[in-house]
Amino acid sequence: QVQLVESGGGLVQAGGSLRLSCVASGIIFSLNDMAWYRQRPGKQRELVAAVTGGGRPNYGDSVKGRFTISRDNAKNTVYLQMNSLKPDDTAVYYCNTNPVNNHVWGQGTQVTVSS
């Protein structure tokens, strides 16, 4: 079965950085486009950044220039480097395939940015 395990969240001050990791199992990782999603308080889950199996990234407008998505196919891991964090980035961050597989969500990792 597919399993996604996110880690790396935490509490950080505005302007700080965090690096999220997501380890996937139960899929042929290199053949799947992957993405990071987030759910901010009171809002719907949204796509933050995506990366193709070959490593080509794409970003949501709100994180362009601040976040970097990458992947290591040998480790079945996708990363999200988040710099210049803002309080509005506070959310639970999840990884999933792109397009999303709604049957499989990990526990997510909480990112809290204080002002």
Coordinates of C-alpha atoms in Angstrom, one line a residue, residues 36-89:
W36 CA 3.6 19.5 -1.7
Y37 CA 0.2 20.8 -0.6
R38 CA -0.8 22.8 2.4
Q39 CA -3.9 23.5 4.4
R40 CA -4.0 26.9 6.1
P41 CA -6.4 27.4 9.0
G42 CA -9.9 27.9 7.7
K43 CA -8.9 27.3 4.1
Q44 CA -9.0 24.5 1.6
R45 CA -6.0 22.4 0.8
E46 CA -3.9 24.0 -1.9
L47 CA -1.0 23.0 -4.1
V48 CA 2.2 24.7 -3.1
A49 CA 4.8 23.2 -5.4
A50 CA 5.2 20.2 -7.8
V51 CA 8.1 18.4 -9.4
T52 CA 8.0 16.0 -12.3
G53 CA 9.7 12.6 -12.1
G54 CA 12.6 14.1 -14.0
G55 CA 13.0 16.9 -11.5
R56 CA 11.3 19.9 -13.3
P57 CA 9.7 22.1 -10.7
N58 CA 6.6 24.3 -10.7
Y59 CA 5.4 26.7 -8.0
G60 CA 2.3 28.4 -6.8
D61 CA 2.4 32.2 -7.1
S62 CA 2.5 32.7 -3.4
V63 CA 5.7 30.8 -2.9
K64 CA 7.7 31.6 -6.1
G65 CA 11.1 32.8 -5.3
R66 CA 11.0 31.6 -1.7
F67 CA 10.4 27.8 -1.8
T68 CA 12.3 25.2 -3.7
I69 CA 11.0 21.7 -4.4
S70 CA 13.4 18.9 -5.2
R71 CA 13.5 15.1 -5.1
D72 CA 15.9 12.2 -4.7
N73 CA 14.6 9.2 -6.6
A74 CA 17.2 6.9 -5.0
K75 CA 15.7 7.7 -1.6
N76 CA 12.1 7.9 -2.6
T77 CA 12.1 11.4 -1.0
V78 CA 10.7 14.8 -2.0
Y79 CA 11.9 17.9 -0.3
L80 CA 10.6 21.4 0.2
Q81 CA 13.1 24.1 1.2
M82 CA 11.2 27.1 2.5
N83 CA 13.0 30.4 2.9
S84 CA 11.8 33.9 3.8
L85 CA 8.8 32.4 5.6
K86 CA 5.8 34.5 6.4
P87 CA 3.0 34.1 9.0
D88 CA 0.7 33.4 6.1
D89 CA 2.7 30.2 5.4

